[in-house]
């Protein structure tokens, strides 16, 4: 089976850096996705990792360690609009989502 | 514009009254999927379709039906809705080549309330 764990909620300050962790267990790995979801809206794609290491996309970076079943999403220079839920998901024929981490950015 | 559309966006109905939520994509994607999202439970897959006339159950298929007669459309059918199907529903699609490696594109969501 597959299982994904993320913290439920995090708080950070505007302009700071925050790291959102995701740990997973899976019998077959087909990549790990990160999505952003604002309240009541559709998830939007942020990043994808299939190999170990760091993928950088502007203010957002995602890291993967397959041997540890671990990923994190790093958000730099936080802005108020980054207040949202961040969803970690295992790729494959069926995309399996974690429950998401709600990030609150304070002034 | 490449997109996934869903209708209706909001629906309040009563127990037992059959309803259909439509989903359409204009990206020629083979794979389409339905999710429901509930507080504390995250996104859970209801049904998915790998291509026309090919559908399969996700993690929470009870009480739902789907069909895939055309590549672009993937309606979700609730034959006899019940209050525990009150939820936020998302349709999604992606190209099927390199199956697990492609991001899914989500529709805007349908907020369903069953009284």
Short mmCIF file of C-alpha atoms in Angstrom, two decimals:
data_model
loop_
_atom_site.label_atom_id
_atom_site.label_comp_id
_atom_site.label_asym_id
_atom_site.label_seq_id
_atom_site.Cartn_x
_atom_site.Cartn_y
_atom_site.Cartn_z
CA UNK A 1 0.00 0.00 0.00
CA UNK A 2 0.87 3.64 0.00
CA UNK A 3 0.93 6.17 2.81
CA UNK A 4 1.82 9.85 2.94
CA UNK A 5 2.40 12.03 6.01
CA UNK A 6 2.56 15.81 6.14
CA UNK A 7 2.23 18.27 9.01
CA UNK A 8 -1.31 19.59 9.27
CA UNK A 9 -0.50 23.25 9.72
CA UNK A 10 2.46 25.63 9.68
CA UNK A 11 2.87 29.35 10.25
CA UNK A 12 5.62 31.59 8.88
CA UNK A 13 6.40 35.26 8.46
CA UNK A 14 6.33 37.24 5.25
CA UNK A 15 9.80 37.35 3.68
CA UNK A 16 11.03 34.26 5.52
CA UNK A 17 11.80 30.73 4.30
CA UNK A 18 9.64 27.74 5.18
CA UNK A 19 10.18 24.01 4.61
CA UNK A 20 7.20 21.67 4.34
CA UNK A 21 8.09 18.02 4.86
CA UNK A 22 6.49 14.94 3.38
CA UNK A 23 7.29 11.34 4.25
CA UNK A 24 5.88 8.43 2.34
CA UNK A 25 5.78 4.66 2.06
CA UNK A 26 5.15 3.00 -1.28
CA UNK A 27 5.84 -0.35 -2.91
CA UNK A 28 6.57 1.21 -6.31
CA UNK A 29 7.86 4.73 -6.78
CA UNK A 30 6.74 6.75 -9.81
CA UNK A 31 7.68 10.22 -8.75
CA UNK A 32 6.49 12.72 -6.19
CA UNK A 33 4.41 15.80 -6.93
CA UNK A 34 3.76 18.98 -5.01
CA UNK A 35 0.58 20.96 -5.56
CA UNK A 36 -0.61 24.27 -4.15
CA UNK A 37 -4.27 24.74 -3.31
CA UNK A 38 -5.92 27.96 -2.17
CA UNK A 39 -9.07 27.53 -0.12
CA UNK A 40 -12.01 26.44 -2.28
CA UNK A 41 -9.93 26.37 -5.45
CA UNK A 42 -8.40 23.64 -7.61
CA UNK A 43 -4.92 22.30 -6.88
CA UNK A 44 -2.24 23.70 -9.15
CA UNK A 45 1.01 21.94 -10.01
CA UNK A 46 4.20 23.22 -8.37
CA UNK A 47 6.91 20.64 -8.88
CA UNK A 48 7.80 17.05 -9.60
CA UNK A 49 10.74 14.89 -8.45
CA UNK A 50 11.61 11.46 -9.73
CA UNK A 51 15.35 11.42 -9.00
CA UNK A 52 17.08 12.24 -5.72
CA UNK A 53 18.11 15.81 -5.23
CA UNK A 54 16.84 19.34 -5.42
CA UNK A 55 14.64 20.83 -8.16
CA UNK A 56 14.48 24.63 -8.16
CA UNK A 57 11.76 26.75 -9.71
CA UNK A 58 12.07 30.39 -8.77
CA UNK A 59 11.02 30.86 -5.14
CA UNK A 60 10.00 27.22 -4.87
CA UNK A 61 12.31 24.21 -4.57
CA UNK A 62 11.55 20.57 -3.94
CA UNK A 63 13.87 17.90 -2.62
CA UNK A 64 13.61 14.12 -2.80
CA UNK A 65 15.39 11.26 -1.06
CA UNK A 66 14.00 7.97 -2.32
CA UNK A 67 16.02 5.84 0.12
CA UNK A 68 14.53 7.75 3.05
CA UNK A 69 11.01 8.08 1.64
CA UNK A 70 11.26 11.80 2.18
CA UNK A 71 10.59 14.99 0.31
CA UNK A 72 10.31 18.63 1.19
CA UNK A 73 9.03 21.78 -0.44
CA UNK A 74 11.04 24.92 0.26
CA UNK A 75 9.40 28.30 -0.17
CA UNK A 76 11.67 31.35 -0.11
CA UNK A 77 10.86 35.04 0.26
CA UNK A 78 7.39 34.22 1.50
CA UNK A 79 4.54 36.39 0.31
CA UNK A 80 1.05 36.74 1.77
CA UNK A 81 -0.36 35.04 -1.35
CA UNK A 82 1.60 31.90 -0.43
CA UNK A 83 -0.96 31.25 2.32
CA UNK A 84 -2.50 28.04 1.00
CA UNK A 85 -2.49 24.29 1.44
CA UNK A 86 0.43 22.35 -0.01
CA UNK A 87 -0.28 18.81 -1.14
CA UNK A 88 2.30 16.08 -1.50
CA UNK A 89 1.29 13.30 -3.90
CA UNK A 90 2.76 10.02 -5.11
CA UNK A 91 2.68 9.58 -8.86
CA UNK A 92 1.49 6.58 -10.79
CA UNK A 93 -1.70 5.42 -12.49
CA UNK A 94 -3.51 6.60 -9.38
CA UNK A 95 -2.21 9.84 -7.93
CA UNK A 96 -2.25 9.39 -4.13
CA UNK A 97 -2.44 12.61 -2.11
CA UNK A 98 -1.44 13.40 1.41
CA UNK A 99 -3.90 15.36 3.56
CA UNK A 100 -2.01 18.58 2.87
CA UNK A 101 -0.22 21.17 4.97
CA UNK A 102 -2.04 24.45 5.56
CA UNK A 103 0.49 27.30 5.53
CA UNK A 104 -0.40 30.64 7.07
CA UNK A 105 1.90 33.55 6.17
CA UNK A 106 1.74 36.42 8.64
CA UNK A 107 2.90 40.01 8.05
CA UNK B 1 -7.17 27.92 -23.65
CA UNK B 2 -6.25 24.47 -22.34
CA UNK B 3 -8.59 23.64 -19.50
CA UNK B 4 -10.78 21.23 -17.60
CA UNK B 5 -14.33 22.43 -17.06
CA UNK B 6 -16.93 21.18 -14.62
CA UNK B 7 -20.64 21.89 -14.29
CA UNK B 8 -22.36 22.83 -12.15
CA UNK B 9 -19.93 24.66 -9.86
CA UNK B 10 -22.39 24.63 -6.96
CA UNK B 11 -25.31 22.31 -6.34
CA UNK B 12 -27.70 21.82 -3.44
CA UNK B 13 -29.94 18.79 -3.78
CA UNK B 14 -31.99 16.39 -1.69
CA UNK B 15 -31.38 12.79 -0.74
CA UNK B 16 -32.22 10.32 -3.50
CA UNK B 17 -32.52 12.75 -6.41
CA UNK B 18 -30.23 11.55 -9.20
CA UNK B 19 -27.66 14.03 -10.42
CA UNK B 20 -24.81 14.27 -12.89
CA UNK B 21 -21.72 16.44 -12.68
CA UNK B 22 -20.15 16.98 -16.07
CA UNK B 23 -16.43 17.19 -16.79
CA UNK B 24 -14.83 18.10 -20.08
CA UNK B 25 -11.22 18.68 -21.17
CA UNK B 26 -9.89 20.15 -24.41
CA UNK B 27 -6.30 18.87 -24.19
CA UNK B 28 -6.87 15.46 -25.83
CA UNK B 29 -5.80 13.74 -22.63
CA UNK B 30 -6.32 10.02 -22.34
CA UNK B 31 -6.50 9.86 -18.56
CA UNK B 32 -9.32 11.45 -16.57
CA UNK B 33 -10.19 11.15 -12.92
CA UNK B 34 -12.66 12.24 -10.24
CA UNK B 35 -11.71 13.17 -6.68
CA UNK B 36 -13.61 14.27 -3.64
CA UNK B 37 -12.09 16.48 -1.00
CA UNK B 38 -13.22 16.54 2.61
CA UNK B 39 -11.70 18.40 5.58
CA UNK B 40 -8.91 16.40 7.18
CA UNK B 41 -9.10 13.65 4.56
CA UNK B 42 -7.46 15.33 1.63
CA UNK B 43 -8.16 14.43 -1.98
CA UNK B 44 -9.47 10.90 -2.50
CA UNK B 45 -9.91 9.32 -5.88
CA UNK B 46 -13.41 8.11 -6.80
CA UNK B 47 -12.98 6.72 -10.32
CA UNK B 48 -10.49 7.06 -13.13
CA UNK B 49 -10.40 6.34 -16.82
CA UNK B 50 -7.32 5.43 -18.85
CA UNK B 51 -9.10 6.01 -22.17
CA UNK B 52 -12.48 5.82 -23.92
CA UNK B 53 -14.62 2.98 -22.57
CA UNK B 54 -11.97 2.12 -19.94
CA UNK B 55 -12.87 3.01 -16.36
CA UNK B 56 -11.78 1.71 -12.97
CA UNK B 57 -12.54 2.25 -9.31
CA UNK B 58 -10.46 4.53 -7.16
CA UNK B 59 -10.36 4.48 -3.39
CA UNK B 60 -13.93 5.63 -2.64
CA UNK B 61 -16.20 4.49 -5.53
CA UNK B 62 -19.29 3.52 -3.49
CA UNK B 63 -22.38 5.49 -4.48
CA UNK B 64 -20.89 6.82 -7.72
CA UNK B 65 -20.90 5.86 -11.38
CA UNK B 66 -18.93 7.18 -14.33
CA UNK B 67 -18.87 6.74 -18.07
CA UNK B 68 -16.31 7.54 -20.78
CA UNK B 69 -18.02 7.45 -24.15
CA UNK B 70 -15.92 10.24 -25.61
CA UNK B 71 -12.33 11.17 -24.94
CA UNK B 72 -13.11 14.70 -23.79
CA UNK B 73 -15.99 13.96 -21.37
CA UNK B 74 -16.08 12.07 -18.08
CA UNK B 75 -19.35 12.65 -16.20
CA UNK B 76 -19.82 11.67 -12.55
CA UNK B 77 -23.23 10.22 -11.73
CA UNK B 78 -24.82 9.97 -8.30
CA UNK B 79 -27.83 7.69 -8.74
CA UNK B 80 -29.20 8.22 -5.22
CA UNK B 81 -27.23 10.92 -3.41
CA UNK B 82 -26.93 10.78 0.35
CA UNK B 83 -25.77 13.43 2.86
CA UNK B 84 -22.37 11.72 3.26
CA UNK B 85 -21.68 12.63 -0.37
CA UNK B 86 -21.69 16.29 0.52
CA UNK B 87 -18.21 17.31 -0.56
CA UNK B 88 -16.03 19.30 -2.94
CA UNK B 89 -15.49 17.37 -6.16
CA UNK B 90 -12.66 17.81 -8.64
CA UNK B 91 -12.22 16.39 -12.10
CA UNK B 92 -8.69 16.07 -13.47
CA UNK B 93 -6.96 14.96 -16.65
CA UNK B 94 -3.47 14.21 -17.89
CA UNK B 95 -1.79 12.67 -20.95
CA UNK B 96 -1.27 8.94 -20.50
CA UNK B 97 2.15 8.54 -22.08
CA UNK B 98 4.76 8.01 -19.35
CA UNK B 99 1.81 7.44 -17.05
CA UNK B 100 3.08 8.43 -13.65
CA UNK B 101 5.31 11.22 -14.80
CA UNK B 102 2.75 13.75 -15.89
CA UNK B 103 1.03 16.35 -13.78
CA UNK B 104 -2.72 16.31 -13.57
CA UNK B 105 -4.74 19.34 -14.58
CA UNK B 106 -7.69 20.00 -12.31
CA UNK B 107 -11.08 21.48 -13.01
CA UNK B 108 -12.39 24.35 -10.84
CA UNK B 109 -14.38 22.08 -8.53
CA UNK B 110 -18.04 21.39 -7.81
CA UNK B 111 -19.34 22.04 -4.32
CA UNK B 112 -22.18 19.58 -3.69
CA UNK B 113 -24.53 19.68 -0.71
CA UNK B 114 -27.00 16.83 -0.20
CA UNK B 115 -29.77 17.60 2.28
#
